[in-house]
Amino acid sequence: MNQLRAGLFLWLALSSSAVAGRLPETGHDEVVYYADAYAAHYAIPKELVHALITQESGWNTRAVSRKGAMGLMQLMPATAATYGVHDPFDISENLSGGVRYLADLMQEFDGDFRLVLAAYYRGSRPILRRGLHYSDADVCAYVASIRRLYLAEFSLHKFTANLVPGGD
């Protein structure tokens, strides 16, 4: 019964989000491998990394934003340079730099996911100045979207682990 309830929750979460009807990781084995490895290395929840990849690039390794952010984790050129990313379209390099940046933000904002995600989206300076009083509608929508994706990812991984004997 718990698996049925978890499955229903997952269906509701996925159907109400931008990933309705598809699992974003499907068909991206190399990306999942590196995302999970760097998440483990930097002690970041893999579900958060997957949610960011879904939001930022839709799992497109060649994604480029209008503002010039590149790759899976949509690193801006200055951020990529800071984290030693020479080829932002290289899966391993992009994820290494992006997850390390995320880990630095987690430390800078004492693990407060709301502030971490706001800083990932807007940059840390304005978030450091205003904290939770930062009221940009785009930032609030971004943080809410990542939260929904994170919860869906968390439910998905918990649900699939329960289907495997000896899973989490």
mmCIF file with all atom_site columns, C-alpha atoms in Angstrom:
data_model
loop_
_atom_site.group_PDB
_atom_site.id
_atom_site.type_symbol
_atom_site.label_atom_id
_atom_site.label_alt_id
_atom_site.label_comp_id
_atom_site.label_asym_id
_atom_site.label_entity_id
_atom_site.label_seq_id
_atom_site.pdbx_PDB_ins_code
_atom_site.Cartn_x
_atom_site.Cartn_y
_atom_site.Cartn_z
_atom_site.occupancy
_atom_site.B_iso_or_equiv
_atom_site.pdbx_formal_charge
_atom_site.auth_seq_id
_atom_site.auth_comp_id
_atom_site.auth_asym_id
_atom_site.auth_atom_id
_atom_site.pdbx_PDB_model_num
ATOM 1   C CA . MET A 1 1   ? 0.000  0.000  0.000   1.00 0.00 ? 1   MET A CA 1
ATOM 2   C CA . ASN A 1 2   ? 2.860  2.417  0.793   1.00 0.00 ? 2   ASN A CA 1
ATOM 3   C CA . GLN A 1 3   ? 4.324  1.813  -2.672  1.00 0.00 ? 3   GLN A CA 1
ATOM 4   C CA . LEU A 1 4   ? 0.950  2.564  -4.235  1.00 0.00 ? 4   LEU A CA 1
ATOM 5   C CA . ARG A 1 5   ? 0.692  5.783  -2.229  1.00 0.00 ? 5   ARG A CA 1
ATOM 6   C CA . ALA A 1 6   ? 4.260  6.739  -3.208  1.00 0.00 ? 6   ALA A CA 1
ATOM 7   C CA . GLY A 1 7   ? 3.467  5.986  -6.842  1.00 0.00 ? 7   GLY A CA 1
ATOM 8   C CA . LEU A 1 8   ? 0.359  8.167  -6.687  1.00 0.00 ? 8   LEU A CA 1
ATOM 9   C CA . PHE A 1 9   ? 2.332  10.992 -5.089  1.00 0.00 ? 9   PHE A CA 1
ATOM 10  C CA . LEU A 1 10  ? 4.995  10.662 -7.770  1.00 0.00 ? 10  LEU A CA 1
ATOM 11  C CA . TRP A 1 11  ? 2.396  10.731 -10.522 1.00 0.00 ? 11  TRP A CA 1
ATOM 12  C CA . LEU A 1 12  ? 0.787  13.839 -9.044  1.00 0.00 ? 12  LEU A CA 1
ATOM 13  C CA . ALA A 1 13  ? 4.143  15.553 -8.604  1.00 0.00 ? 13  ALA A CA 1
ATOM 14  C CA . LEU A 1 14  ? 5.310  14.765 -12.117 1.00 0.00 ? 14  LEU A CA 1
ATOM 15  C CA . SER A 1 15  ? 1.986  15.556 -13.776 1.00 0.00 ? 15  SER A CA 1
ATOM 16  C CA . SER A 1 16  ? 1.818  18.959 -12.110 1.00 0.00 ? 16  SER A CA 1
ATOM 17  C CA . SER A 1 17  ? 5.373  19.936 -12.999 1.00 0.00 ? 17  SER A CA 1
ATOM 18  C CA . ALA A 1 18  ? 7.225  20.762 -16.175 1.00 0.00 ? 18  ALA A CA 1
ATOM 19  C CA . VAL A 1 19  ? 8.367  17.150 -16.506 1.00 0.00 ? 19  VAL A CA 1
ATOM 20  C CA . ALA A 1 20  ? 4.894  15.704 -16.913 1.00 0.00 ? 20  ALA A CA 1
ATOM 21  C CA . GLY A 1 21  ? 4.854  12.503 -18.927 1.00 0.00 ? 21  GLY A CA 1
ATOM 22  C CA . ARG A 1 22  ? 8.605  11.866 -18.920 1.00 0.00 ? 22  ARG A CA 1
ATOM 23  C CA . LEU A 1 23  ? 11.386 11.057 -16.548 1.00 0.00 ? 23  LEU A CA 1
ATOM 24  C CA . PRO A 1 24  ? 14.139 13.587 -17.233 1.00 0.00 ? 24  PRO A CA 1
ATOM 25  C CA . GLU A 1 25  ? 17.034 11.219 -16.513 1.00 0.00 ? 25  GLU A CA 1
ATOM 26  C CA . THR A 1 26  ? 15.845 8.587  -18.972 1.00 0.00 ? 26  THR A CA 1
ATOM 27  C CA . GLY A 1 27  ? 18.387 8.109  -21.743 1.00 0.00 ? 27  GLY A CA 1
ATOM 28  C CA . HIS A 1 28  ? 21.047 10.208 -20.039 1.00 0.00 ? 28  HIS A CA 1
ATOM 29  C CA . ASP A 1 29  ? 23.106 7.495  -18.346 1.00 0.00 ? 29  ASP A CA 1
ATOM 30  C CA . GLU A 1 30  ? 26.446 9.310  -18.615 1.00 0.00 ? 30  GLU A CA 1
ATOM 31  C CA . VAL A 1 31  ? 24.959 12.510 -17.211 1.00 0.00 ? 31  VAL A CA 1
ATOM 32  C CA . VAL A 1 32  ? 23.299 10.628 -14.336 1.00 0.00 ? 32  VAL A CA 1
ATOM 33  C CA . TYR A 1 33  ? 26.581 8.824  -13.581 1.00 0.00 ? 33  TYR A CA 1
ATOM 34  C CA . TYR A 1 34  ? 28.595 12.059 -13.295 1.00 0.00 ? 34  TYR A CA 1
ATOM 35  C CA . ALA A 1 35  ? 25.787 14.004 -11.603 1.00 0.00 ? 35  ALA A CA 1
ATOM 36  C CA . ASP A 1 36  ? 25.461 11.339 -8.918  1.00 0.00 ? 36  ASP A CA 1
ATOM 37  C CA . ALA A 1 37  ? 29.237 10.982 -8.512  1.00 0.00 ? 37  ALA A CA 1
ATOM 38  C CA . TYR A 1 38  ? 29.812 14.725 -8.055  1.00 0.00 ? 38  TYR A CA 1
ATOM 39  C CA . ALA A 1 39  ? 26.766 15.020 -5.802  1.00 0.00 ? 39  ALA A CA 1
ATOM 40  C CA . ALA A 1 40  ? 28.196 12.284 -3.565  1.00 0.00 ? 40  ALA A CA 1
ATOM 41  C CA . HIS A 1 41  ? 31.679 13.828 -3.655  1.00 0.00 ? 41  HIS A CA 1
ATOM 42  C CA . TYR A 1 42  ? 30.432 17.281 -2.613  1.00 0.00 ? 42  TYR A CA 1
ATOM 43  C CA . ALA A 1 43  ? 27.723 15.917 -0.247  1.00 0.00 ? 43  ALA A CA 1
ATOM 44  C CA . ILE A 1 44  ? 24.854 17.473 -2.208  1.00 0.00 ? 44  ILE A CA 1
ATOM 45  C CA . PRO A 1 45  ? 21.593 15.533 -2.578  1.00 0.00 ? 45  PRO A CA 1
ATOM 46  C CA . LYS A 1 46  ? 21.596 13.924 -6.027  1.00 0.00 ? 46  LYS A CA 1
ATOM 47  C CA . GLU A 1 47  ? 17.901 14.767 -6.307  1.00 0.00 ? 47  GLU A CA 1
ATOM 48  C CA . LEU A 1 48  ? 18.776 18.453 -6.036  1.00 0.00 ? 48  LEU A CA 1
ATOM 49  C CA . VAL A 1 49  ? 21.407 18.131 -8.753  1.00 0.00 ? 49  VAL A CA 1
ATOM 50  C CA . HIS A 1 50  ? 18.922 16.299 -11.000 1.00 0.00 ? 50  HIS A CA 1
ATOM 51  C CA . ALA A 1 51  ? 16.283 18.978 -10.331 1.00 0.00 ? 51  ALA A CA 1
ATOM 52  C CA . LEU A 1 52  ? 18.748 21.723 -11.264 1.00 0.00 ? 52  LEU A CA 1
ATOM 53  C CA . ILE A 1 53  ? 19.732 19.952 -14.466 1.00 0.00 ? 53  ILE A CA 1
ATOM 54  C CA . THR A 1 54  ? 16.062 19.544 -15.382 1.00 0.00 ? 54  THR A CA 1
ATOM 55  C CA . GLN A 1 55  ? 15.327 23.212 -14.702 1.00 0.00 ? 55  GLN A CA 1
ATOM 56  C CA . GLU A 1 56  ? 18.494 24.683 -16.147 1.00 0.00 ? 56  GLU A CA 1
ATOM 57  C CA . SER A 1 57  ? 19.038 22.722 -19.356 1.00 0.00 ? 57  SER A CA 1
ATOM 58  C CA . GLY A 1 58  ? 16.387 20.024 -19.657 1.00 0.00 ? 58  GLY A CA 1
ATOM 59  C CA . TRP A 1 59  ? 19.301 17.520 -19.723 1.00 0.00 ? 59  TRP A CA 1
ATOM 60  C CA . ASN A 1 60  ? 20.637 19.116 -22.937 1.00 0.00 ? 60  ASN A CA 1
ATOM 61  C CA . THR A 1 61  ? 24.448 19.060 -22.782 1.00 0.00 ? 61  THR A CA 1
ATOM 62  C CA . ARG A 1 62  ? 24.644 21.752 -25.510 1.00 0.00 ? 62  ARG A CA 1
ATOM 63  C CA . ALA A 1 63  ? 22.131 24.190 -23.960 1.00 0.00 ? 63  ALA A CA 1
ATOM 64  C CA . VAL A 1 64  ? 22.960 27.905 -24.164 1.00 0.00 ? 64  VAL A CA 1
ATOM 65  C CA . SER A 1 65  ? 20.796 30.586 -22.559 1.00 0.00 ? 65  SER A CA 1
ATOM 66  C CA . ARG A 1 66  ? 20.082 34.050 -23.968 1.00 0.00 ? 66  ARG A CA 1
ATOM 67  C CA . LYS A 1 67  ? 22.420 35.426 -21.284 1.00 0.00 ? 67  LYS A CA 1
ATOM 68  C CA . GLY A 1 68  ? 25.266 33.090 -22.240 1.00 0.00 ? 68  GLY A CA 1
ATOM 69  C CA . ALA A 1 69  ? 24.979 30.378 -19.597 1.00 0.00 ? 69  ALA A CA 1
ATOM 70  C CA . MET A 1 70  ? 26.165 27.037 -20.975 1.00 0.00 ? 70  MET A CA 1
ATOM 71  C CA . GLY A 1 71  ? 25.799 23.302 -20.589 1.00 0.00 ? 71  GLY A CA 1
ATOM 72  C CA . LEU A 1 72  ? 23.836 21.073 -18.279 1.00 0.00 ? 72  LEU A CA 1
ATOM 73  C CA . MET A 1 73  ? 24.054 23.309 -15.216 1.00 0.00 ? 73  MET A CA 1
ATOM 74  C CA . GLN A 1 74  ? 23.987 26.537 -17.245 1.00 0.00 ? 74  GLN A CA 1
ATOM 75  C CA . LEU A 1 75  ? 27.261 27.966 -16.008 1.00 0.00 ? 75  LEU A CA 1
ATOM 76  C CA . MET A 1 76  ? 27.982 31.574 -16.843 1.00 0.00 ? 76  MET A CA 1
ATOM 77  C CA . PRO A 1 77  ? 31.460 32.068 -18.366 1.00 0.00 ? 77  PRO A CA 1
ATOM 78  C CA . ALA A 1 78  ? 32.852 33.742 -15.223 1.00 0.00 ? 78  ALA A CA 1
ATOM 79  C CA . THR A 1 79  ? 31.516 30.953 -12.983 1.00 0.00 ? 79  THR A CA 1
ATOM 80  C CA . ALA A 1 80  ? 32.890 28.317 -15.339 1.00 0.00 ? 80  ALA A CA 1
ATOM 81  C CA . ALA A 1 81  ? 36.315 29.987 -15.242 1.00 0.00 ? 81  ALA A CA 1
ATOM 82  C CA . THR A 1 82  ? 36.229 30.257 -11.444 1.00 0.00 ? 82  THR A CA 1
ATOM 83  C CA . TYR A 1 83  ? 35.608 26.524 -11.157 1.00 0.00 ? 83  TYR A CA 1
ATOM 84  C CA . GLY A 1 84  ? 38.138 25.472 -13.800 1.00 0.00 ? 84  GLY A CA 1
ATOM 85  C CA . VAL A 1 85  ? 35.607 24.513 -16.442 1.00 0.00 ? 85  VAL A CA 1
ATOM 86  C CA . HIS A 1 86  ? 37.387 24.911 -19.788 1.00 0.00 ? 86  HIS A CA 1
ATOM 87  C CA . ASP A 1 87  ? 34.722 23.203 -21.900 1.00 0.00 ? 87  ASP A CA 1
ATOM 88  C CA . PRO A 1 88  ? 31.251 23.944 -20.475 1.00 0.00 ? 88  PRO A CA 1
ATOM 89  C CA . PHE A 1 89  ? 29.721 21.421 -22.903 1.00 0.00 ? 89  PHE A CA 1
ATOM 90  C CA . ASP A 1 90  ? 31.817 18.559 -21.534 1.00 0.00 ? 90  ASP A CA 1
ATOM 91  C CA . ILE A 1 91  ? 29.513 16.580 -19.252 1.00 0.00 ? 91  ILE A CA 1
ATOM 92  C CA . SER A 1 92  ? 32.064 15.847 -16.536 1.00 0.00 ? 92  SER A CA 1
ATOM 93  C CA . GLU A 1 93  ? 33.549 19.355 -16.482 1.00 0.00 ? 93  GLU A CA 1
ATOM 94  C CA . ASN A 1 94  ? 30.180 21.107 -16.439 1.00 0.00 ? 94  ASN A CA 1
ATOM 95  C CA . LEU A 1 95  ? 28.817 18.929 -13.665 1.00 0.00 ? 95  LEU A CA 1
ATOM 96  C CA . SER A 1 96  ? 32.025 19.141 -11.659 1.00 0.00 ? 96  SER A CA 1
ATOM 97  C CA . GLY A 1 97  ? 31.990 22.931 -11.779 1.00 0.00 ? 97  GLY A CA 1
ATOM 98  C CA . GLY A 1 98  ? 28.245 23.267 -11.283 1.00 0.00 ? 98  GLY A CA 1
ATOM 99  C CA . VAL A 1 99  ? 27.997 20.896 -8.328  1.00 0.00 ? 99  VAL A CA 1
ATOM 100 C CA . ARG A 1 100 ? 31.091 22.395 -6.715  1.00 0.00 ? 100 ARG A CA 1
ATOM 101 C CA . TYR A 1 101 ? 29.542 25.867 -7.122  1.00 0.00 ? 101 TYR A CA 1
ATOM 102 C CA . LEU A 1 102 ? 26.343 24.537 -5.570  1.00 0.00 ? 102 LEU A CA 1
ATOM 103 C CA . ALA A 1 103 ? 28.357 23.083 -2.649  1.00 0.00 ? 103 ALA A CA 1
ATOM 104 C CA . ASP A 1 104 ? 30.081 26.437 -2.116  1.00 0.00 ? 104 ASP A CA 1
ATOM 105 C CA . LEU A 1 105 ? 26.688 28.162 -2.062  1.00 0.00 ? 105 LEU A CA 1
ATOM 106 C CA . MET A 1 106 ? 25.417 25.562 0.426   1.00 0.00 ? 106 MET A CA 1
ATOM 107 C CA . GLN A 1 107 ? 28.308 26.462 2.710   1.00 0.00 ? 107 GLN A CA 1
ATOM 108 C CA . GLU A 1 108 ? 27.913 30.207 2.143   1.00 0.00 ? 108 GLU A CA 1
ATOM 109 C CA . PHE A 1 109 ? 24.194 30.117 2.982   1.00 0.00 ? 109 PHE A CA 1
ATOM 110 C CA . ASP A 1 110 ? 24.388 27.508 5.773   1.00 0.00 ? 110 ASP A CA 1
ATOM 111 C CA . GLY A 1 111 ? 22.434 24.932 3.769   1.00 0.00 ? 111 GLY A CA 1
ATOM 112 C CA . ASP A 1 112 ? 19.295 27.070 3.381   1.00 0.00 ? 112 ASP A CA 1
ATOM 113 C CA . PHE A 1 113 ? 18.037 25.651 0.078   1.00 0.00 ? 113 PHE A CA 1
ATOM 114 C CA . ARG A 1 114 ? 15.908 28.736 -0.647  1.00 0.00 ? 114 ARG A CA 1
ATOM 115 C CA . LEU A 1 115 ? 18.879 31.076 -0.438  1.00 0.00 ? 115 LEU A CA 1
ATOM 116 C CA . VAL A 1 116 ? 21.198 28.629 -2.192  1.00 0.00 ? 116 VAL A CA 1
ATOM 117 C CA . LEU A 1 117 ? 18.837 28.284 -5.146  1.00 0.00 ? 117 LEU A CA 1
ATOM 118 C CA . ALA A 1 118 ? 18.153 32.016 -5.278  1.00 0.00 ? 118 ALA A CA 1
ATOM 119 C CA . ALA A 1 119 ? 21.911 32.644 -5.354  1.00 0.00 ? 119 ALA A CA 1
ATOM 120 C CA . TYR A 1 120 ? 22.428 29.967 -8.025  1.00 0.00 ? 120 TYR A CA 1
ATOM 121 C CA . TYR A 1 121 ? 19.879 31.775 -10.183 1.00 0.00 ? 121 TYR A CA 1
ATOM 122 C CA . ARG A 1 122 ? 20.685 35.434 -9.454  1.00 0.00 ? 122 ARG A CA 1
ATOM 123 C CA . GLY A 1 123 ? 24.201 35.386 -7.995  1.00 0.00 ? 123 GLY A CA 1
ATOM 124 C CA . SER A 1 124 ? 25.161 35.456 -4.349  1.00 0.00 ? 124 SER A CA 1
ATOM 125 C CA . ARG A 1 125 ? 25.729 39.201 -3.828  1.00 0.00 ? 125 ARG A CA 1
ATOM 126 C CA . PRO A 1 126 ? 22.086 40.353 -3.973  1.00 0.00 ? 126 PRO A CA 1
ATOM 127 C CA . ILE A 1 127 ? 20.973 37.360 -1.928  1.00 0.00 ? 127 ILE A CA 1
ATOM 128 C CA . LEU A 1 128 ? 23.657 37.998 0.715   1.00 0.00 ? 128 LEU A CA 1
ATOM 129 C CA . ARG A 1 129 ? 22.446 41.601 1.005   1.00 0.00 ? 129 ARG A CA 1
ATOM 130 C CA . ARG A 1 130 ? 18.720 40.895 1.280   1.00 0.00 ? 130 ARG A CA 1
ATOM 131 C CA . GLY A 1 131 ? 18.436 37.221 2.309   1.00 0.00 ? 131 GLY A CA 1
ATOM 132 C CA . LEU A 1 132 ? 14.876 35.967 2.473   1.00 0.00 ? 132 LEU A CA 1
ATOM 133 C CA . HIS A 1 133 ? 13.656 39.527 1.932   1.00 0.00 ? 133 HIS A CA 1
ATOM 134 C CA . TYR A 1 134 ? 14.750 39.260 -1.682  1.00 0.00 ? 134 TYR A CA 1
ATOM 135 C CA . SER A 1 135 ? 11.466 39.663 -3.541  1.00 0.00 ? 135 SER A CA 1
ATOM 136 C CA . ASP A 1 136 ? 12.217 39.321 -7.264  1.00 0.00 ? 136 ASP A CA 1
ATOM 137 C CA . ALA A 1 137 ? 9.283  37.379 -8.763  1.00 0.00 ? 137 ALA A CA 1
ATOM 138 C CA . ASP A 1 138 ? 11.556 35.497 -11.205 1.00 0.00 ? 138 ASP A CA 1
ATOM 139 C CA . VAL A 1 139 ? 13.773 34.306 -8.359  1.00 0.00 ? 139 VAL A CA 1
ATOM 140 C CA . CYS A 1 140 ? 10.777 33.217 -6.275  1.00 0.00 ? 140 CYS A CA 1
ATOM 141 C CA . ALA A 1 141 ? 9.312  31.302 -9.246  1.00 0.00 ? 141 ALA A CA 1
ATOM 142 C CA . TYR A 1 142 ? 12.702 29.664 -9.912  1.00 0.00 ? 142 TYR A CA 1
ATOM 143 C CA . VAL A 1 143 ? 13.099 28.528 -6.299  1.00 0.00 ? 143 VAL A CA 1
ATOM 144 C CA . ALA A 1 144 ? 9.521  27.185 -6.258  1.00 0.00 ? 144 ALA A CA 1
ATOM 145 C CA . SER A 1 145 ? 10.100 25.314 -9.524  1.00 0.00 ? 145 SER A CA 1
ATOM 146 C CA . ILE A 1 146 ? 13.308 23.694 -8.266  1.00 0.00 ? 146 ILE A CA 1
ATOM 147 C CA . ARG A 1 147 ? 11.519 22.736 -5.053  1.00 0.00 ? 147 ARG A CA 1
ATOM 148 C CA . ARG A 1 148 ? 8.773  20.965 -7.028  1.00 0.00 ? 148 ARG A CA 1
ATOM 149 C CA . LEU A 1 149 ? 11.334 19.192 -9.206  1.00 0.00 ? 149 LEU A CA 1
ATOM 150 C CA . TYR A 1 150 ? 13.408 18.229 -6.167  1.00 0.00 ? 150 TYR A CA 1
ATOM 151 C CA . LEU A 1 151 ? 10.384 16.722 -4.401  1.00 0.00 ? 151 LEU A CA 1
ATOM 152 C CA . ALA A 1 152 ? 9.468  14.792 -7.553  1.00 0.00 ? 152 ALA A CA 1
ATOM 153 C CA . GLU A 1 153 ? 13.056 13.518 -7.888  1.00 0.00 ? 153 GLU A CA 1
ATOM 154 C CA . PHE A 1 154 ? 13.179 12.562 -4.217  1.00 0.00 ? 154 PHE A CA 1
ATOM 155 C CA . SER A 1 155 ? 9.898  10.650 -4.502  1.00 0.00 ? 155 SER A CA 1
ATOM 156 C CA . LEU A 1 156 ? 11.030 8.968  -7.703  1.00 0.00 ? 156 LEU A CA 1
ATOM 157 C CA . HIS A 1 157 ? 14.305 7.747  -6.203  1.00 0.00 ? 157 HIS A CA 1
ATOM 158 C CA . LYS A 1 158 ? 12.640 6.609  -2.985  1.00 0.00 ? 158 LYS A CA 1
ATOM 159 C CA . PHE A 1 159 ? 9.860  4.836  -4.929  1.00 0.00 ? 159 PHE A CA 1
ATOM 160 C CA . THR A 1 160 ? 12.241 3.021  -7.292  1.00 0.00 ? 160 THR A CA 1
ATOM 161 C CA . ALA A 1 161 ? 14.526 2.021  -4.394  1.00 0.00 ? 161 ALA A CA 1
ATOM 162 C CA . ASN A 1 162 ? 11.525 0.426  -2.682  1.00 0.00 ? 162 ASN A CA 1
ATOM 163 C CA . LEU A 1 163 ? 10.867 -1.672 -5.789  1.00 0.00 ? 163 LEU A CA 1
ATOM 164 C CA . VAL A 1 164 ? 14.337 -3.241 -5.647  1.00 0.00 ? 164 VAL A CA 1
ATOM 165 C CA . PRO A 1 165 ? 14.947 -5.878 -2.956  1.00 0.00 ? 165 PRO A CA 1
ATOM 166 C CA . GLY A 1 166 ? 17.465 -4.452 -0.503  1.00 0.00 ? 166 GLY A CA 1
ATOM 167 C CA . GLY A 1 167 ? 16.922 -0.875 -1.822  1.00 0.00 ? 167 GLY A CA 1
ATOM 168 C CA . ASP A 1 168 ? 17.058 2.203  0.424   1.00 0.00 ? 168 ASP A CA 1
#
